Short mmCIF file of C-alpha atoms in Angstrom, two decimals:
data_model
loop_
_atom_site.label_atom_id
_atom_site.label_comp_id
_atom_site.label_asym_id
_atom_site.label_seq_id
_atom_site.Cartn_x
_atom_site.Cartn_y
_atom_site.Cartn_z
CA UNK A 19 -1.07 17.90 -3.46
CA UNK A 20 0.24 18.31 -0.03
CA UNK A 21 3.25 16.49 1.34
CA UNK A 22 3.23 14.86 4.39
CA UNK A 23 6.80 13.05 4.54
CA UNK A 24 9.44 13.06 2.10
CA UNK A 25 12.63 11.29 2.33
CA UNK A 26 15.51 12.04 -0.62
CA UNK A 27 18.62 9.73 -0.31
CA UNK A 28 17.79 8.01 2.65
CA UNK A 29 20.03 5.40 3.38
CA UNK A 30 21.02 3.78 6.35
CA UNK A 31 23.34 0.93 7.49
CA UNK A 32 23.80 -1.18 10.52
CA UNK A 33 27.68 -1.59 10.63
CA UNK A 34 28.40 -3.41 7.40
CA UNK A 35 24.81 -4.49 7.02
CA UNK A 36 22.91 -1.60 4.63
CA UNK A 37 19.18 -1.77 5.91
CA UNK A 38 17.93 0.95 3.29
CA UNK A 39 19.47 2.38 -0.11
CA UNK A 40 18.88 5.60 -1.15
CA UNK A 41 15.26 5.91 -0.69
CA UNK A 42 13.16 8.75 -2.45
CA UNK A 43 9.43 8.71 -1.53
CA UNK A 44 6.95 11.25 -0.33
CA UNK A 45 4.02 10.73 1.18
CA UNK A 46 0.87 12.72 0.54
CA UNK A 47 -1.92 14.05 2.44
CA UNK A 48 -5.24 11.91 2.71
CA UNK A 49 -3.90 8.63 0.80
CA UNK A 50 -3.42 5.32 2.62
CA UNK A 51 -0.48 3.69 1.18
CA UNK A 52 0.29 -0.04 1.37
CA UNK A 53 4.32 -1.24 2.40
CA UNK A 54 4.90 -4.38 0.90
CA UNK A 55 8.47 -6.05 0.88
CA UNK A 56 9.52 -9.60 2.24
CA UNK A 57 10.86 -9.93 6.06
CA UNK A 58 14.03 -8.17 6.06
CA UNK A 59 13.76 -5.67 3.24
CA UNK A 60 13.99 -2.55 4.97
CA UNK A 61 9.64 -1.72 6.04
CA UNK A 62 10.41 -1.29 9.84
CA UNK A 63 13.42 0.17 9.28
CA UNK A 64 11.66 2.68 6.74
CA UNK A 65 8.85 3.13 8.92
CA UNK A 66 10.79 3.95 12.21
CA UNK A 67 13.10 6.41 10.15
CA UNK A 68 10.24 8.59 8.88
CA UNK A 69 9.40 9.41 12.48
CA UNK A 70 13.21 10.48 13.91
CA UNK A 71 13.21 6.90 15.75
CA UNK A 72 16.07 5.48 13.33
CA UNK A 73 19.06 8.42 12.42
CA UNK A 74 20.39 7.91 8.36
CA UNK A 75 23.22 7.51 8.02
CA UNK A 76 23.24 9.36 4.38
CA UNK A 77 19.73 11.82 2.88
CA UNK A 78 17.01 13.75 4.53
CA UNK A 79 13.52 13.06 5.94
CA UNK A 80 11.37 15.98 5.90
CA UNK A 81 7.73 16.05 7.60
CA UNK A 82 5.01 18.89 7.19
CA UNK A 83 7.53 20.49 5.06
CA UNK A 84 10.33 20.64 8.77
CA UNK A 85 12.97 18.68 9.58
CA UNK A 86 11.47 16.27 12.13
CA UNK A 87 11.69 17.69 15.64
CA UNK A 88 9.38 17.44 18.78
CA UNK A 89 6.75 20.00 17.75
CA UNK A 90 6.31 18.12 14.50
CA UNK A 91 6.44 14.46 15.76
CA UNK A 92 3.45 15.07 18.16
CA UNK A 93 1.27 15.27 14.66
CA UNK A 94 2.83 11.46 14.09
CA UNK A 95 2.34 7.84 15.52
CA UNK A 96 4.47 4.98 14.73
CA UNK A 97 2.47 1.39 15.99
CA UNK A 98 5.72 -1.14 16.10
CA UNK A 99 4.70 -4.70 15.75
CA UNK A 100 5.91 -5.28 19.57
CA UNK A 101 5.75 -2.88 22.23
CA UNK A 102 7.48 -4.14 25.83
CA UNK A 103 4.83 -2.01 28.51
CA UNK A 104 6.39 -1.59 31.74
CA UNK A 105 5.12 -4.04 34.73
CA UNK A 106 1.87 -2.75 36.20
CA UNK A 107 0.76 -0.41 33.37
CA UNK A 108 -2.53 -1.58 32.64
CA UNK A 109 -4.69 -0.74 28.85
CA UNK A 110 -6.96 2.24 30.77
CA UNK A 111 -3.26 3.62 31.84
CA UNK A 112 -1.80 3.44 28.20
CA UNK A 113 -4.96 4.87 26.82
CA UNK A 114 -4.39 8.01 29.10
CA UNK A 115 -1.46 8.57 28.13
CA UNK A 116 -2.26 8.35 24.81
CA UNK A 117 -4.53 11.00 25.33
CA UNK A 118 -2.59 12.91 26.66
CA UNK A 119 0.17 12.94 23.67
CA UNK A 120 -2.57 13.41 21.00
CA UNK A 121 -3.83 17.18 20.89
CA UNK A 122 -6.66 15.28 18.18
CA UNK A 123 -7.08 12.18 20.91
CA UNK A 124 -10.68 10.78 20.21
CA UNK A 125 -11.61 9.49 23.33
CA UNK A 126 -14.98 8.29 22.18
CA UNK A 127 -13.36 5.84 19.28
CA UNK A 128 -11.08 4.48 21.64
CA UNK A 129 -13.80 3.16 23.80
CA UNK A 130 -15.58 1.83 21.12
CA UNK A 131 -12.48 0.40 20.00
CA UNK A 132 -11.77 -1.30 23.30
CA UNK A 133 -15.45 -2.73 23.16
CA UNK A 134 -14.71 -4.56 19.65
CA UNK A 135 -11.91 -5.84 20.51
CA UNK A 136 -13.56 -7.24 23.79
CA UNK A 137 -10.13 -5.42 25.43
CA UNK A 138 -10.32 -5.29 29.26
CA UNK A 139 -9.33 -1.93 30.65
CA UNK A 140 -8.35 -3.25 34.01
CA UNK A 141 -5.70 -5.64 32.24
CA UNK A 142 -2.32 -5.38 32.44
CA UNK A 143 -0.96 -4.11 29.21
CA UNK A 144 2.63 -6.61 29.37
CA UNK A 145 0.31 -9.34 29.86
CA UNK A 146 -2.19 -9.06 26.77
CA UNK A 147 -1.69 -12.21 23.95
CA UNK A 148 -0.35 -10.86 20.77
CA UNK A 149 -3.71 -10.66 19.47
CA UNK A 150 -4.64 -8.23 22.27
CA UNK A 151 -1.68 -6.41 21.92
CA UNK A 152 -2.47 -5.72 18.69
CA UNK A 153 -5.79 -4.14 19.57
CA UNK A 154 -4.55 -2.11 21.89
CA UNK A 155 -1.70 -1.06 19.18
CA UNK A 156 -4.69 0.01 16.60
CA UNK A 157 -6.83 1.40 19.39
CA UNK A 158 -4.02 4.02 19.57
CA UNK A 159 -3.19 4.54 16.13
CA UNK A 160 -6.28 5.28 15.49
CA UNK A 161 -8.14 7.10 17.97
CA UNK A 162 -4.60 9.28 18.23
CA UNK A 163 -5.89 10.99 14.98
CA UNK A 164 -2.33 11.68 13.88
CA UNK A 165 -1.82 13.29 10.73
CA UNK A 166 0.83 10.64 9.68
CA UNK A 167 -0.35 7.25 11.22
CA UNK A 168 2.68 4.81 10.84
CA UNK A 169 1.53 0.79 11.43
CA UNK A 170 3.92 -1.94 11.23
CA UNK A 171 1.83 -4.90 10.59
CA UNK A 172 -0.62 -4.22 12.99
CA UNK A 173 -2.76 -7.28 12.63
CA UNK A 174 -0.43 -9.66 14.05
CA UNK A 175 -2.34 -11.99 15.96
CA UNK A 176 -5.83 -10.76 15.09
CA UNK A 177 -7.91 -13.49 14.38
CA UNK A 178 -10.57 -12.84 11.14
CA UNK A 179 -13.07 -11.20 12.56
CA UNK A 180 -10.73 -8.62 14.66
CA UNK A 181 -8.92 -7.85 11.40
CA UNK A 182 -12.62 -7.81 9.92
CA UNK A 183 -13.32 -4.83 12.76
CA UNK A 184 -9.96 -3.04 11.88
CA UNK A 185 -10.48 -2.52 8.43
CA UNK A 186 -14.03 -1.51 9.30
CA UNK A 187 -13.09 1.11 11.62
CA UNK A 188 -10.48 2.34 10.15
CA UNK A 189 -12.25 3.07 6.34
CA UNK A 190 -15.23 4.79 8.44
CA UNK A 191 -13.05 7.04 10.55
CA UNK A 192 -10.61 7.68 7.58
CA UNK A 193 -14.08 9.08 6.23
CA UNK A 194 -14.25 11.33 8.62
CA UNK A 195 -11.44 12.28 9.20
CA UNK A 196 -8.94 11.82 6.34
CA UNK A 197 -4.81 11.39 7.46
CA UNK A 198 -1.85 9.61 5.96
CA UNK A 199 -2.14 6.29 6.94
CA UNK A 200 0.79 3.59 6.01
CA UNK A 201 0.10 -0.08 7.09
CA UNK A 202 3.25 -2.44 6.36
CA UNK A 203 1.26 -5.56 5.95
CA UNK A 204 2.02 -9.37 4.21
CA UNK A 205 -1.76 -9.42 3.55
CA UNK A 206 -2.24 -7.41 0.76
CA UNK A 207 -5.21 -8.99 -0.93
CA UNK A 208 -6.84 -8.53 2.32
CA UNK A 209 -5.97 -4.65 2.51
CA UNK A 210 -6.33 -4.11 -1.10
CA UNK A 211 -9.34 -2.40 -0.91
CA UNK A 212 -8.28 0.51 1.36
CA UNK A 213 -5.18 1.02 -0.50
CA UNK A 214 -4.83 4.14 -2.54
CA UNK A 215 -1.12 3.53 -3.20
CA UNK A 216 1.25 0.57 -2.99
CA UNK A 217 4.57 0.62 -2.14
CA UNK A 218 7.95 -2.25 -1.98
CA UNK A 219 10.60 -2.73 -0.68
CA UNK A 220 13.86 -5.33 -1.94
CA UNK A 221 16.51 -5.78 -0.19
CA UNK A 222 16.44 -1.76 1.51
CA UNK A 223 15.60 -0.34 -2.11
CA UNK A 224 12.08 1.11 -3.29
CA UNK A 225 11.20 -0.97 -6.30
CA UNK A 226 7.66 0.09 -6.66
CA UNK A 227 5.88 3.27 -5.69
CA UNK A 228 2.91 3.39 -7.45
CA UNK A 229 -1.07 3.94 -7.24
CA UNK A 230 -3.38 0.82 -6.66
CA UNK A 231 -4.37 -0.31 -9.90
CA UNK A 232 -0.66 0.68 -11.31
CA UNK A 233 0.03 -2.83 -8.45
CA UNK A 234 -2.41 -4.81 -9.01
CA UNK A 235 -1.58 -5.11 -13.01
CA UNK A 236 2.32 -5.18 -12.92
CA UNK A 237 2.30 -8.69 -13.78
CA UNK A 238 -0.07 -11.32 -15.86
CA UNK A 239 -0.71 -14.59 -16.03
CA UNK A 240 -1.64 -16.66 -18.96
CA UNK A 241 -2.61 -20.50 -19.71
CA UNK A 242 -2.41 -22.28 -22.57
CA UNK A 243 -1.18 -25.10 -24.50
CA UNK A 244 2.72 -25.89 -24.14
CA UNK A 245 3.24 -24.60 -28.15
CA UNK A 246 0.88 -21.68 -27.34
CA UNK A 247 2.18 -20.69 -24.61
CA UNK A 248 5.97 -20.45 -26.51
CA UNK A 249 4.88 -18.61 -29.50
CA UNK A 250 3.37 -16.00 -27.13
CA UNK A 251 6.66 -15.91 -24.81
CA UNK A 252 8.99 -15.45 -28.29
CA UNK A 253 6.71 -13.09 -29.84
CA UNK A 254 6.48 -10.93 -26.54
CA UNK A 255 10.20 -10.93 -25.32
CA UNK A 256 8.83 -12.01 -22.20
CA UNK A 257 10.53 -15.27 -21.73
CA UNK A 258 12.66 -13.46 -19.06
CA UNK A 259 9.85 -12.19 -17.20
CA UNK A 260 8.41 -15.82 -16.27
CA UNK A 261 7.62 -15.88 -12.13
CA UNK A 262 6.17 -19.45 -12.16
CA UNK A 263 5.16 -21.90 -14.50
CA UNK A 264 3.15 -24.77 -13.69
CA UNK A 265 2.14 -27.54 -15.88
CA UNK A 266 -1.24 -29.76 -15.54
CA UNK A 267 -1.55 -32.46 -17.92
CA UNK A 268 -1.52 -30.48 -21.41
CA UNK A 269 -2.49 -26.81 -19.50
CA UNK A 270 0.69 -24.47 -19.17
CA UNK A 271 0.17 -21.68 -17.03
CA UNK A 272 2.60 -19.03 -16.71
CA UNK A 273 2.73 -16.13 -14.11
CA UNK A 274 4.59 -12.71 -16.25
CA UNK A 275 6.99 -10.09 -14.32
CA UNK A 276 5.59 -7.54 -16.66
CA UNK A 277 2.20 -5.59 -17.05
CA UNK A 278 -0.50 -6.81 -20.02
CA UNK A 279 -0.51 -4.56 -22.53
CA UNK A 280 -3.43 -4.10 -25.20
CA UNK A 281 -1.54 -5.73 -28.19
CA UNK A 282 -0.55 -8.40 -25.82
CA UNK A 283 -3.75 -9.34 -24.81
CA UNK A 284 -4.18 -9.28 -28.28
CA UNK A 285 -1.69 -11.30 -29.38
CA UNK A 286 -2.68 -14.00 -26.52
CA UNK A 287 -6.38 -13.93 -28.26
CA UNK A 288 -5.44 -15.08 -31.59
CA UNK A 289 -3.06 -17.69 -29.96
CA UNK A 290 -5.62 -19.27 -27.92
CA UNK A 291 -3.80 -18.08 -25.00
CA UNK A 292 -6.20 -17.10 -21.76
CA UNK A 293 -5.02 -14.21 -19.54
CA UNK A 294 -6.09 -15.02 -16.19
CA UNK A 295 -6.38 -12.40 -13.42
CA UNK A 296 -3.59 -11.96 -11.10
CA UNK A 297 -3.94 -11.03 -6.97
CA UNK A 298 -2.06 -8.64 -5.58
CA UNK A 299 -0.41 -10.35 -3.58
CA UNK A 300 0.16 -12.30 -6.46
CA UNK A 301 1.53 -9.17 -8.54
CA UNK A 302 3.74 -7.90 -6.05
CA UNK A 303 5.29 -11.19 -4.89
CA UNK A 304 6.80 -11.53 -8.17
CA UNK A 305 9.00 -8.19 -7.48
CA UNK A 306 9.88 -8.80 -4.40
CA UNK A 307 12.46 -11.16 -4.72
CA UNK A 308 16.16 -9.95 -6.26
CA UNK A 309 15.88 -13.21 -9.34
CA UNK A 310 12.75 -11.07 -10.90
CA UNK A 311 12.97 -7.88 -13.21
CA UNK A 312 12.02 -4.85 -10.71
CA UNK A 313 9.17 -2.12 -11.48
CA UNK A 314 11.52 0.37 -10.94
CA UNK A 315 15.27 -0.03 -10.99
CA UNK A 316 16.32 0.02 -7.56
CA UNK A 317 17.23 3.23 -6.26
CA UNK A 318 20.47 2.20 -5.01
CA UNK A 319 20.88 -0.59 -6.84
CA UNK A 320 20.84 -4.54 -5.33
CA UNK A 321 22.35 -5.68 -2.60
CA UNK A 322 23.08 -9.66 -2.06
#
């Protein structure tokens, strides 16, 4: 295993406002990870603080195994959600520069980039939609070849088939050419298949950091009759760990804080009690809100 990033203790506050609690993560080499939280829990903040753009105010960030300095940065890219281009910079100009940043700059992907995203080089960069902006933001990212590729929701604005593209290109050039991706995304059943790891974010504290599959099965959902459905909840404990319950005529359905475990399952068999399979968006949305039992206890505990 080689690390990438690591941050131990990294907190940091806005005056009274704490944006991040004690965060310990590290990133490793050749995994895309998935940051998942709801608006305001800390993923740009995170994201912006791994590269040196955001100074804790408590902990450490290390990258390649330095403390982040100018040398090191140049082997990172951080795509914010909005970038302001100056007046008069138009895309050819912002993909020379980017070429000349990136020692790994894959000139030949960016133009087949621009192509798919039907991106006009003669435009002027401040003037793109968000859409366009977008593509221009992933044309970057990815054709920079960083080593630690940083991208804060980068399909805002893409319509389907652009995100379709994205996706596309990026699985075939992470192929080739395997880096630390992290995408900070709301659509994580769309991204769920180029995850390797999944991490969240509640109120500035890491609640989950864990592979893929460890996710997608955090919580369950099961249907059954009303008297079913109560035996299952007392016999589990997991009366606590309800999410949602929704009740059609004389179906209960029920969606579970808490991972299925084999006698579980079992237990839901012989009560007539169906376990029905659970997104991931689904999964995570359950522990992202402070009212629901975390997957880890938050690192610096919870913040109103």
């Amino acid at each position: 295993m080689t690390v990438v990033a690591r941050a131990q203790g990294l907190t940091k506050k806005y005056g009274s406002a704490q944006a991040l609690t004690n965060i310990n993560l590290t990133l490793e080499e050749g995994l895309i990870y998935g940051l998942a939280g709801r608006n305001g829990s800390g993923k740009t903040t995170l994201l912006a603080a791994l590269v040196g753009q955001v100074i804790p105010t408590r902990g450490s960030i290390e990258l390649f195994g330095a403390k982040p300095s100018g040398c090191v940065l140049a082997r990172t890219h951080f795509q914010r959600t909005h970038l302001a281009y100056p007046d008069g910079l138009k895309v050819r100009d912002v993909l020379r520069l980017a070429s000349l940043a990136y020692p790994a700059w894959d000139e030949t992907l960016a133009d087949t980039l621009i192509k798919d995203f039907a991106l006009t080089p003669a435009a002027k960069a401040r003037k793109l939609s968000d859409g366009q902006a977008s593509a221009l933001g992933i044309t970057v990212a990815l054709a920079s070849r960083a080593e630690l590729t940083l991208m804060d929701e980068p399909y805002s604005g893409l319509d389907p088939v652009a995100r379709a593209i994205f996706y596309d290109r990026l699985l075939a050039d992470f192929a080739l050419n395997p880096r630390t991706i992290v995408l900070s995304t709301h659509l994580l059943n769309e991204i769920a298949p180029l995850l390797d790891r999944v991490l969240m974010l509640r109120d500035g504290a890491l609640v989950l950091d864990g592979s893929h599959d460890e996710a997608a099965t955090s919580a369950h959902e099961i249907a059954g009759s009303q008297d079913a459905i109560n035996v299952y909840l007392a016999r589990t404990g997991l009366a606590d760990a309800i999410a949602r319950q929704r009740t059609i005529g004389s179906l209960v359905t029920a969606l579970l804080a808490a991972p299925l475990t084999e006698t579980n399952e079992q237990l839901a068999a012989s009560l007539g009690v169906h376990i029905q399979p659970v997104s991931l968006q689904d999964s995570l949305a359950v522990h992202s809100d402070a009212t629901y039992s975390p997957l880890l206890e938050p690192q610096g505990g919870r913040h109103d």
